[in-house]
Coordinates of C-alpha atoms in Angstrom, one line a residue:
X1 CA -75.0 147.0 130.9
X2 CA -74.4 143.6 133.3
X3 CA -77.5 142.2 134.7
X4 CA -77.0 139.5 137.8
X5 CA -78.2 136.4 137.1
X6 CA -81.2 136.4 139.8
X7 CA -80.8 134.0 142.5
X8 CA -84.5 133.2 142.9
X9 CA -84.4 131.5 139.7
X10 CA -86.4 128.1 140.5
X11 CA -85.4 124.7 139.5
X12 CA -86.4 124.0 136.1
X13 CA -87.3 120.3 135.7
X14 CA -88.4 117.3 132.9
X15 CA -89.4 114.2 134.9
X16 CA -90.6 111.3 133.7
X17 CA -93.3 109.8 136.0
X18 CA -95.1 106.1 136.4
X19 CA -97.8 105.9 138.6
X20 CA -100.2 108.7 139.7
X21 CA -99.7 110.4 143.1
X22 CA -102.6 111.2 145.6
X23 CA -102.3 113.6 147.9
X24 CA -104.2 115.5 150.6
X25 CA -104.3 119.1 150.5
X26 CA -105.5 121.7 152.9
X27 CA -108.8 123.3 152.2
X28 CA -109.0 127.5 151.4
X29 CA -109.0 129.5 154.3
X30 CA -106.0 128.2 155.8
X31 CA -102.2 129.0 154.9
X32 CA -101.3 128.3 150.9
X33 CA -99.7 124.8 151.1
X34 CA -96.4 123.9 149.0
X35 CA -98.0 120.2 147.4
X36 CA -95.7 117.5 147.4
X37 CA -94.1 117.6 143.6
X38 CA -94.1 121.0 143.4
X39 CA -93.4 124.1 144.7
X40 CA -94.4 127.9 145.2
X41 CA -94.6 130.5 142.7
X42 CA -95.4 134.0 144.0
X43 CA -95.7 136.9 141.9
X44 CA -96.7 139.1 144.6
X45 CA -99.9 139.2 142.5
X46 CA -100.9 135.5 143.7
X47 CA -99.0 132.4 144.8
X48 CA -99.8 129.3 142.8
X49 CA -98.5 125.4 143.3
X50 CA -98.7 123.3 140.6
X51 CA -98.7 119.3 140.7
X52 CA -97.9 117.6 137.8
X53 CA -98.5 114.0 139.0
X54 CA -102.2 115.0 140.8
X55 CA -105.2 113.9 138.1
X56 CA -102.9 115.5 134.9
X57 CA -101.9 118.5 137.5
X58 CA -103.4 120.2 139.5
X59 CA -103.5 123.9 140.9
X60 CA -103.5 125.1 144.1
X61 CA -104.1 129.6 144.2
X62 CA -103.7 131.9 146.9
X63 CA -106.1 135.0 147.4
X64 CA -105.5 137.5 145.1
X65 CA -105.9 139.6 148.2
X66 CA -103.5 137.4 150.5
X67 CA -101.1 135.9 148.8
X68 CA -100.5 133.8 151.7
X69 CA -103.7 132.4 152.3
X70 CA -105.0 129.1 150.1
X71 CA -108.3 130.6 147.8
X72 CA -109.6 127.5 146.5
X73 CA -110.0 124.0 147.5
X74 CA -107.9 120.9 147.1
X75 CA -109.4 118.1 149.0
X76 CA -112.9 117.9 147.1
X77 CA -114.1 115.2 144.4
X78 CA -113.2 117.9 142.0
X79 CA -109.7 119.5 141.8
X80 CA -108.8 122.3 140.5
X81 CA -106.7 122.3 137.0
X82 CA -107.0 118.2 137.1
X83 CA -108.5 116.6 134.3
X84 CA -111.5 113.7 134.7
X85 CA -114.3 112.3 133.0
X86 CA -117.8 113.3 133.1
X87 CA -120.7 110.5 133.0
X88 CA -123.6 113.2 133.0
X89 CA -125.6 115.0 135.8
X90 CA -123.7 114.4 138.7
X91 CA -121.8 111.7 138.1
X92 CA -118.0 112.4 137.8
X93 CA -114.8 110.0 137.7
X94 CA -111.3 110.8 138.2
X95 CA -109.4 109.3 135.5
X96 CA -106.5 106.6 136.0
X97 CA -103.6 109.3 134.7
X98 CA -99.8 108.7 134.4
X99 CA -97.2 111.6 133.7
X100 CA -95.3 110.6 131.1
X101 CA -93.4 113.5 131.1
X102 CA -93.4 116.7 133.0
X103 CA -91.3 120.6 132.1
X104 CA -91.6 123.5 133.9
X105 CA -89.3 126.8 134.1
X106 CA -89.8 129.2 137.1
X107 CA -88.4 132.7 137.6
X108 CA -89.8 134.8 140.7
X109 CA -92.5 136.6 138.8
X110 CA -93.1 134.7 135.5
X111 CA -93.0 131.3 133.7
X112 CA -94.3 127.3 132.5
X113 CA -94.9 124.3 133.4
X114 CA -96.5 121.6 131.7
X115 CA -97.5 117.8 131.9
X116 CA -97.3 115.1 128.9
X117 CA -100.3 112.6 129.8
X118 CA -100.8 109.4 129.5
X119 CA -103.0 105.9 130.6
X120 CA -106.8 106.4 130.4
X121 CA -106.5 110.3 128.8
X122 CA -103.4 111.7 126.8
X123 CA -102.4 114.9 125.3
X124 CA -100.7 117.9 126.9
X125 CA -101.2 121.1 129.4
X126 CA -99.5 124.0 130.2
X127 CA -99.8 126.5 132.3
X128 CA -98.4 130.3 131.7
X129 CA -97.5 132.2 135.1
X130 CA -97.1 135.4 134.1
X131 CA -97.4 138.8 136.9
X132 CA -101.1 138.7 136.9
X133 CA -102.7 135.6 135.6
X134 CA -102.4 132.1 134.5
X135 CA -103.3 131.3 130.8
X136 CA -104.0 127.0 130.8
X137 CA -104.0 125.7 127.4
X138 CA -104.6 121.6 126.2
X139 CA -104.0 120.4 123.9
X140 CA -104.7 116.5 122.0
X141 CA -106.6 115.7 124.8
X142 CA -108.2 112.1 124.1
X143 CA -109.4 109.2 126.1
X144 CA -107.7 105.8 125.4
X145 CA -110.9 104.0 125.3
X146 CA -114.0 104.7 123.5
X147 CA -117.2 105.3 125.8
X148 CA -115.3 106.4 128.7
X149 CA -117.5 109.6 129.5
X150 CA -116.7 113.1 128.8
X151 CA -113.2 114.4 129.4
X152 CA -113.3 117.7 131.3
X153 CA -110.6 119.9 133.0
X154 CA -111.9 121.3 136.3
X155 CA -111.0 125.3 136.0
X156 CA -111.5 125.8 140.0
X157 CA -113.6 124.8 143.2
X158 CA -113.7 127.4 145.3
X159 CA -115.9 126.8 149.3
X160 CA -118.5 129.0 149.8
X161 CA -119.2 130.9 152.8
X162 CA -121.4 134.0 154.1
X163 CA -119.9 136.7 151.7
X164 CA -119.0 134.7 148.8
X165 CA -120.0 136.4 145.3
X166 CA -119.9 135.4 141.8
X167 CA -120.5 136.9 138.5
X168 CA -122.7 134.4 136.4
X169 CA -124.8 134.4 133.5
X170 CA -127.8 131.9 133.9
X171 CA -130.1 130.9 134.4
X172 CA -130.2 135.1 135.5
X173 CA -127.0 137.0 134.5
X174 CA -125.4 139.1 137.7
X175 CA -123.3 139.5 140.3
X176 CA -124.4 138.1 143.6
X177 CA -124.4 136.7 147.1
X178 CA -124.0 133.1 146.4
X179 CA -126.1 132.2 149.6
X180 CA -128.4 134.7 148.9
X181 CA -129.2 133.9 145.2
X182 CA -129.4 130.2 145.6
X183 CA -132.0 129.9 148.4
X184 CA -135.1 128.6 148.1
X185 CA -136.9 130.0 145.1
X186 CA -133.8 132.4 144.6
X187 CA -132.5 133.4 140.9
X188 CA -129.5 130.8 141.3
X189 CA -131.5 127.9 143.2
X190 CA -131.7 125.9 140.0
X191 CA -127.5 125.7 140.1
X192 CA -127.9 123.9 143.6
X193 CA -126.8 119.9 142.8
X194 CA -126.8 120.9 138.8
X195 CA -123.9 121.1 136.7
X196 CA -125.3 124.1 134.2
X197 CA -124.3 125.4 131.2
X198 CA -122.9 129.1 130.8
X199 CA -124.9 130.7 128.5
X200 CA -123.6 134.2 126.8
X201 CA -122.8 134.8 123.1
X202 CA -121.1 138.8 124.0
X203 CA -119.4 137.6 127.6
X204 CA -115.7 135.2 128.1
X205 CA -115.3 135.5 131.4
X206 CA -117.0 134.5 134.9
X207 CA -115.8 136.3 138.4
X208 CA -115.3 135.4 142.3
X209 CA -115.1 137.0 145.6
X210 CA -115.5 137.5 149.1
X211 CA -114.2 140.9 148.9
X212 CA -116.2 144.1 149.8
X213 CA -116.3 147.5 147.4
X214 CA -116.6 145.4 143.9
X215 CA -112.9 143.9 144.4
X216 CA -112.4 140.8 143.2
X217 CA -110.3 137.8 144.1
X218 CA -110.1 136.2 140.7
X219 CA -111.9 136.3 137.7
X220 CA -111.9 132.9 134.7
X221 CA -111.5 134.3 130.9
X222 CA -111.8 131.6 128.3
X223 CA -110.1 132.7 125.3
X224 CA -108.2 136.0 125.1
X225 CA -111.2 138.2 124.0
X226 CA -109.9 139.2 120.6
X227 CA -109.6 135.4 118.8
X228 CA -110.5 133.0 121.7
X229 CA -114.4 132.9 122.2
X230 CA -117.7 132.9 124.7
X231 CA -118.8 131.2 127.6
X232 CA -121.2 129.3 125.3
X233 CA -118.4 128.1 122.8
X234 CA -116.3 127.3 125.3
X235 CA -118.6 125.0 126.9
X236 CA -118.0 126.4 130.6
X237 CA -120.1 124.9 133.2
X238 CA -120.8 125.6 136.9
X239 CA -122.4 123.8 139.7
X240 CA -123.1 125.0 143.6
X241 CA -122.4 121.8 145.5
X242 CA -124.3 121.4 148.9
X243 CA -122.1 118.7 149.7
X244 CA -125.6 116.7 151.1
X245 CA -126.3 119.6 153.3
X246 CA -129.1 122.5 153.1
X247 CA -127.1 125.1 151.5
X248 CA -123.9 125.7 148.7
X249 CA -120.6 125.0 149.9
X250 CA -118.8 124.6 147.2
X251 CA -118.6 126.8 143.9
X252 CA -117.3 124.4 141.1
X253 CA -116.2 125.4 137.0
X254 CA -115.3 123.2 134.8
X255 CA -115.2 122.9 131.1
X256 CA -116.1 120.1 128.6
X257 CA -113.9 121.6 125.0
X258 CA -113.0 118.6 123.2
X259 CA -109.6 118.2 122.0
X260 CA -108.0 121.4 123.2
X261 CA -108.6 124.7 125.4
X262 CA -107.4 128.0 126.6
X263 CA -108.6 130.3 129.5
X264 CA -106.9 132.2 131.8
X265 CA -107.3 132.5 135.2
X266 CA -106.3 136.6 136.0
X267 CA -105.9 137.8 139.5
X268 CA -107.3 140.9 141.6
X269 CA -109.3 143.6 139.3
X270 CA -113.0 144.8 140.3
X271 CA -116.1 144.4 138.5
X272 CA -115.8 147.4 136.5
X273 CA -113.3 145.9 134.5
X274 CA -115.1 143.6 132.8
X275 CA -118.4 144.8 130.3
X276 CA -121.3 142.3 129.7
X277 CA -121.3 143.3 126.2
X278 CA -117.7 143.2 125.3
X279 CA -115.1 140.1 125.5
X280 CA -112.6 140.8 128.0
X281 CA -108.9 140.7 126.4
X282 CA -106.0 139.1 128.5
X283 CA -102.7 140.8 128.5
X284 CA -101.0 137.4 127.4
X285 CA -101.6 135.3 123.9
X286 CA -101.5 131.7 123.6
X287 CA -99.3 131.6 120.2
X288 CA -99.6 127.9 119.3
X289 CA -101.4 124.9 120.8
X290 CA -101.0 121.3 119.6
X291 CA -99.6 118.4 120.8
X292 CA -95.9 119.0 119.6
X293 CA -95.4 122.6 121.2
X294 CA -97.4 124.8 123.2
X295 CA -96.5 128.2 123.6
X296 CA -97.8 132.2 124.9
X297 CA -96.4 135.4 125.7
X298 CA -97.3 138.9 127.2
X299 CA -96.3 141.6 125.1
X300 CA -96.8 144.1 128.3
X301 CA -94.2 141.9 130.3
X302 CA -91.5 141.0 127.4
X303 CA -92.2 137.6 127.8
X304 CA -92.2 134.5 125.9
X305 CA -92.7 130.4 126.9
X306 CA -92.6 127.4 125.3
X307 CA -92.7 124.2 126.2
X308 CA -92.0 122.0 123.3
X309 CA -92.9 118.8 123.5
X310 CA -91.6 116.7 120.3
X311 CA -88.6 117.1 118.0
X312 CA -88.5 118.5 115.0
X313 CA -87.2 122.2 113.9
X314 CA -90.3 125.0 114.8
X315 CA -90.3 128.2 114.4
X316 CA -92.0 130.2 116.6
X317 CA -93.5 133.5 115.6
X318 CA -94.1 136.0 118.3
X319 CA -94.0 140.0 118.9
X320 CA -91.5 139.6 121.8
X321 CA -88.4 137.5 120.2
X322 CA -89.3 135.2 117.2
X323 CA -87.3 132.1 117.7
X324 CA -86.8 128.6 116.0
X325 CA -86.2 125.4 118.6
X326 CA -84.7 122.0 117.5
X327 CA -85.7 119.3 120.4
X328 CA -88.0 119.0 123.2
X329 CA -87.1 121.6 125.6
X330 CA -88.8 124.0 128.1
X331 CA -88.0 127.6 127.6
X332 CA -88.5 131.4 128.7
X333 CA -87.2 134.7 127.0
X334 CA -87.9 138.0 128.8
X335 CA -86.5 141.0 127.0
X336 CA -85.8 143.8 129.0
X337 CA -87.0 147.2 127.1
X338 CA -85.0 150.0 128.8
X339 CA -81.7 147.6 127.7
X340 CA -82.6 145.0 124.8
X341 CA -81.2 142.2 126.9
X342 CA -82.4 139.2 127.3
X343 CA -82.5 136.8 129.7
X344 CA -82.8 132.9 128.9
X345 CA -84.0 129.9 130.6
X346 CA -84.0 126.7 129.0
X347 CA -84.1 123.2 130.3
X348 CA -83.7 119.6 128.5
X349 CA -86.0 116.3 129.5
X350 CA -84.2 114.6 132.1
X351 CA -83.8 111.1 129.6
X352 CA -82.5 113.4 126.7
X353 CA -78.8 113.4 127.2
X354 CA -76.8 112.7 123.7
X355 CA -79.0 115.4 121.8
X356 CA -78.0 119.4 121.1
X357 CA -80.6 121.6 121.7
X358 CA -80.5 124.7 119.6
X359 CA -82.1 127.9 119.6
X360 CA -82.1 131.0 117.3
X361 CA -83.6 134.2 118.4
X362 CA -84.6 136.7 115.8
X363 CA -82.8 140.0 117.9
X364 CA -79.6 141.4 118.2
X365 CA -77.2 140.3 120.5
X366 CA -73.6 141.3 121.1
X367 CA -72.7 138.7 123.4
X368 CA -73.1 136.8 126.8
X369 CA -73.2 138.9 130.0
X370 CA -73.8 135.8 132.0
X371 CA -74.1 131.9 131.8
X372 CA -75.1 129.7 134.9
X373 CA -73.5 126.6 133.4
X374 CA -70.5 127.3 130.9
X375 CA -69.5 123.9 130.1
X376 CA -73.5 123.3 128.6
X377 CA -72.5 125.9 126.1
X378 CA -71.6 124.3 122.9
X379 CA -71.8 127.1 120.4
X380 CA -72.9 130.7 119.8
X381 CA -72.8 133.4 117.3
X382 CA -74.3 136.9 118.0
X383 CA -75.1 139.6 115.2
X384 CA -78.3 140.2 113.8
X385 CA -79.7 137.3 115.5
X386 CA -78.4 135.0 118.2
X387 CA -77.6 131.5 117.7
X388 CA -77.0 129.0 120.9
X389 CA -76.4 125.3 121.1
X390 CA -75.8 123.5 124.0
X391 CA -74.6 119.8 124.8
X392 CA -77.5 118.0 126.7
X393 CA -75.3 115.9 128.4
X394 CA -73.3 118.6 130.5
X395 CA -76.9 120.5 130.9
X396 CA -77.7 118.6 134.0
X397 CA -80.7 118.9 136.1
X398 CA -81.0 122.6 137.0
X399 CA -81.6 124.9 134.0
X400 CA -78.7 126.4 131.9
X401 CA -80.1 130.2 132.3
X402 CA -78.2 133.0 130.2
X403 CA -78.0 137.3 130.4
X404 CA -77.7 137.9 126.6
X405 CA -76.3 141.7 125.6
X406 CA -78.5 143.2 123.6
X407 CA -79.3 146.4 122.1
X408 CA -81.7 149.3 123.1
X409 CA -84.0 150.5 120.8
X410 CA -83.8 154.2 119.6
X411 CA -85.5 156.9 120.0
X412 CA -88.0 158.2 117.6
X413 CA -89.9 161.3 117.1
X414 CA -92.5 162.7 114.9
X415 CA -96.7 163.1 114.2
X416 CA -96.7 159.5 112.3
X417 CA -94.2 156.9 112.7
X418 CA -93.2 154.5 109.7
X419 CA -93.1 151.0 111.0
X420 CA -91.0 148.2 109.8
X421 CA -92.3 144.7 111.4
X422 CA -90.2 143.6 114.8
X423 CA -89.0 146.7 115.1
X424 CA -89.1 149.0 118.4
X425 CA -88.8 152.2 119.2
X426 CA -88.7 154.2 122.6
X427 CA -90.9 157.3 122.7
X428 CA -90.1 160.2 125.4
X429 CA -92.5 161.6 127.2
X430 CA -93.8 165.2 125.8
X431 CA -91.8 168.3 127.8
X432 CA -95.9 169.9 128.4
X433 CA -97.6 166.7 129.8
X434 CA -97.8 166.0 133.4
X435 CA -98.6 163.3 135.6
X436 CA -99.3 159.8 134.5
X437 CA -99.2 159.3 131.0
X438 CA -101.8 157.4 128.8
X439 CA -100.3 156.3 125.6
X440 CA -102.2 154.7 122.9
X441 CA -101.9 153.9 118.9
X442 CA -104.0 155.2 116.1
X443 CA -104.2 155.2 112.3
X444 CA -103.5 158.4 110.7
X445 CA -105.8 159.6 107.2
X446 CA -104.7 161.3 104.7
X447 CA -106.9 164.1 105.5
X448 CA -105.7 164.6 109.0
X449 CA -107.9 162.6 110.6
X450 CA -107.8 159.1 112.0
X451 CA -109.7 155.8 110.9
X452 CA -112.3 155.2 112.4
X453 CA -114.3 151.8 113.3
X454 CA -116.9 150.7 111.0
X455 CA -119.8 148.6 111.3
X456 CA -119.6 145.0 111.2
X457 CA -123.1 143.9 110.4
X458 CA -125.7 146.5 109.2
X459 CA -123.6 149.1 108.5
X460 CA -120.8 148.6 106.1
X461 CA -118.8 152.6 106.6
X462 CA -117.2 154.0 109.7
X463 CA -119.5 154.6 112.1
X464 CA -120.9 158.2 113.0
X465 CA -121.0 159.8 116.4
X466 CA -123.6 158.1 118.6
X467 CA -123.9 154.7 115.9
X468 CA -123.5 151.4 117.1
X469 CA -123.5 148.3 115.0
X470 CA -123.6 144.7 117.0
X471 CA -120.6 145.1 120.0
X472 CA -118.7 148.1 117.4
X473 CA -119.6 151.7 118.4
X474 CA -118.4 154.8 116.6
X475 CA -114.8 155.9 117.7
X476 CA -111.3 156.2 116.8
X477 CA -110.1 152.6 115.6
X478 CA -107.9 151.2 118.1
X479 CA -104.5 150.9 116.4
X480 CA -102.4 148.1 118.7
X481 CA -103.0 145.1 116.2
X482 CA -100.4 147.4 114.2
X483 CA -98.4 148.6 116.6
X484 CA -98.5 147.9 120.6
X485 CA -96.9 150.4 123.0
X486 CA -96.3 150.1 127.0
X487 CA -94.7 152.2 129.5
X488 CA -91.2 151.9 130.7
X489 CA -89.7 152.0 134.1
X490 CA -88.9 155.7 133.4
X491 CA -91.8 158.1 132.2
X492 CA -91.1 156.9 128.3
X493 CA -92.8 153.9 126.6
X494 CA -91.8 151.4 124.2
X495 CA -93.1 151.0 121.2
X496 CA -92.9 147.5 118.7
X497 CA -94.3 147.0 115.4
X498 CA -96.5 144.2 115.1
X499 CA -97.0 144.6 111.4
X500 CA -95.6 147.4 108.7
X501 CA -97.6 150.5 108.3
X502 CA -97.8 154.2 109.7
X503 CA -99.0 155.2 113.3
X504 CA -99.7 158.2 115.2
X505 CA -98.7 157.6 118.9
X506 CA -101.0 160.5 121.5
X507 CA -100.0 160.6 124.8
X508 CA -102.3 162.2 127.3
X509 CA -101.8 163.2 130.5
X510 CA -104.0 163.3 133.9
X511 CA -105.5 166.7 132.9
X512 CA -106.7 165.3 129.6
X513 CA -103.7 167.2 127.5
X514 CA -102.7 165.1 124.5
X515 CA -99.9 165.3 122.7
X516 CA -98.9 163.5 118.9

């Protein structure tokens, strides 16, 4: 089945860049402001702008709430998603930073962009859009010079006002009135003029808002909650900034990680979605993170994106569409479940124009529905995987974007599916179950039953009803490191193997019937 090629597709760009831009930005509060260098992504989630050239890029957000209305601010000493030194207390020193080179690849609702640093600090960032948050990774980030003061990336800056809340852990762990909690002799009034540490060994994630009923605007994970770590390891700090008057007015993170990072910035949710005793997991994965290629994906979405930064054949391992890459390049694969067809986006550096830029995906393909520049083209083959090459010098400077045919996946049945790595499946959804469906992955016994989590600490067997051992309590184990599984369109889901092994898929419905 023929998919259009979308016409919202956004320019797809590598610049190379000499001298560092500055540029004045409307404060939050007023109407999200396309920056010079960059322009608007809106997933209907958030809008974002991202500047490459600003302080190693910066990041401009919209209200989770309002997509049309700016959230944090850009005209402060400390900008969001910029990277600075930091000479202790509250001394801080914007860094003299060119952009060596710059990628991005925008659809309407997903995709990358990244800066190549260099002067006073080099390495590289990305930045992952995808539908409801922002995963920003770094990686070989070093300063020039030795003693220059400690590099850190400023996560946000949000202003302050009357109903502003946050969710922080010390120097006392909650979730409070900002003006109320940092008056005078108030839990937070040590935070006032002090950049402070984030202290939690069982928490990943802080949390803003000026929203009523426990909604929240945004919330800041640093790792992904299953590998990535704590508040503590990640060496997040925050500071309320009175800005030399008698009260906070601005709400500043940052972190100080060393070479490399990952958190993710996710939009909307409420306070209930996140535990003070269990890491928050993201939806999307950062899959790699140096300074030759930097990649992530969202299983839930069918996305995966890369921006690969050095040449050199990689292959990239991933539960969407494993794939190998030859040159530097900035690329996004969406796979559409209900179809198996993919849709491609892939852009060259704007200097690179005698190379070939090859890419193998590790999925069946038939054939090309569609191709936004035919002549960039150079080769393909289609089978078991798909092979493209294309001619750097007839790519140009808008993005060579292709609709590959590819193959739906089959239907399977049964009380314990066999699962061969890669592979999918779609599951139907039971004749006797109503409503919205819940659908979710266990490991099936021999003796009927399913395996259960075990202790991690004191307590080396499955735990009983009522145990807890450290952050495990007793329960079904949770099967989607196996196997994930997400709804379709329709009332079906999708099910891929991430590994080989057998899986019971239970569907339940809004009555609480469950069916194998």
């Amino acid at each position: 089945m023929k998919q259009k090629i979308r016409n919202k597709w956004k320019r797809v760009t590598s610049m190379c860049l000499a001298m560092q831009m500055i540029i004045s930005v409307p404060a939050a509060g007023q109407t999200l402001p396309i920056i010079s260098g960059s322009e608007l992504f809106n997933t209907g989630h958030y809008a974002a702008s991202i500047n490459p050239t600003m302080g190693g890029g910066s990041l401009s957000l919209s209200k989770s709430s309002d997509t049309t209305s700016g959230w944090n601010t850009m005209n402060e000493a400390l900008i969001p998603g910029t990277t600075m030194f930091w000479e202790g207390e509250n001394r801080f020193r914007g860094a003299e930073i060119t952009t060596e080179m710059s990628m991005k690849s925008l659809s309407d609702t997903y995709g990358v962009q990244g800066v190549k640093l260099g002067n006073e600090i080099h390495g590289v960032k990305s930045w992952f859009l995808f539908s409801g948050e922002i995963l920003c990774a770094g990686a070989g980030i070093q300063a020039q010079a030795e003693n220059s003061g400690q590099i850190i990336t400023i996560v946000d800056n949000i202003p302050v006002t009357k109903d502003t809340k946050l969710a922080l852990t010390n120097p006392s762990n909650g979730y409070r009135n900002v003006l109320t909690a940092s008056a005078n002799q108030g839990v937070w009034s040590s935070l006032i003029n002090t950049p402070t540490k984030g202290v939690h060994t069982q928490r990943n994630w802080l949390s803003a808002s000026a929203l009523n009923d426990n909604k929240l605007e945004w919330s800041y994970v640093f790792g992904d909650g299953e590998t990535g770590s704590h508040l503590s390891a990640s060496n997040v700090y925050y500071r309320l900034n009175t800005k030399e008057s008698d009260k906070a007015q601005l709400a500043e993170f940052f972190i100080a990680p060393g070479e490399s990072y990952q958190y993710s910035m996710v939009a909307g949710k409420t306070t209930a979605d996140y535990s003070n005793s269990i890491l928050y997991r993201t939806d999307a994965r950062l899959l790699i993170n140096t300074p030759q290629i930097q990649a992530a994906s969202s299983i839930g979405e069918g996305i995966v994106s890369v921006n690969k930064w050095s040449s050199g054949s990689i292959r990239l391992d991933n539960q969407v569409v494993p794939l190998t890459m030859n040159e530097c390049m900035a690329l996004t694969v969406k796979k559409d479940p209900s179809t198996g067809n993919i849709t491609l986006n892939i852009a060259k550096p704007e200097n690179q124009n005698n190379a070939y830029l090859e890419v193998t995906l590790e999925t069946r393909g038939t054939g090309i529905l569609t191709n936004s520049n035919p002549m960039a083209l150079a080769e393909s083959t289609f089978g078991s995987e798909v092979f493209l090459k294309f001619d750097a010098s007839k790519m140009g400077t808008e993005p060579v974007v292709l609709t590959i045919e590819g193959k739906a996946a089959e239907a399977v049945t049964g009380d314990e599916i066999v699962l061969v790595r890669g592979g999918e499946g779609r599951i139907e959804k039971p004749d006797e179950l109503s409503g919205s469906i819940h659908w979710e992955v266990k490991i099936p016994k021999g003796d009927g039953n399913y395996v259960r989590n075990a202790g991690s600490s004191k307590i080396k067997r499955e735990l009983l009803e009522g145990e807890t051992d450290g952050t495990r309590k007793a329960g079904d184990t949770d099967g989607s490191h196996i196997a994930s599984v997400r709804k379709l369109s329709g009332e079906g889901a999708l099910l891929t193997a991430n590994e080989k092994g057998v899986v019971t898929v239970l569907a339940t419905d809004e009555n609480g019937k469950q069916k194998k």
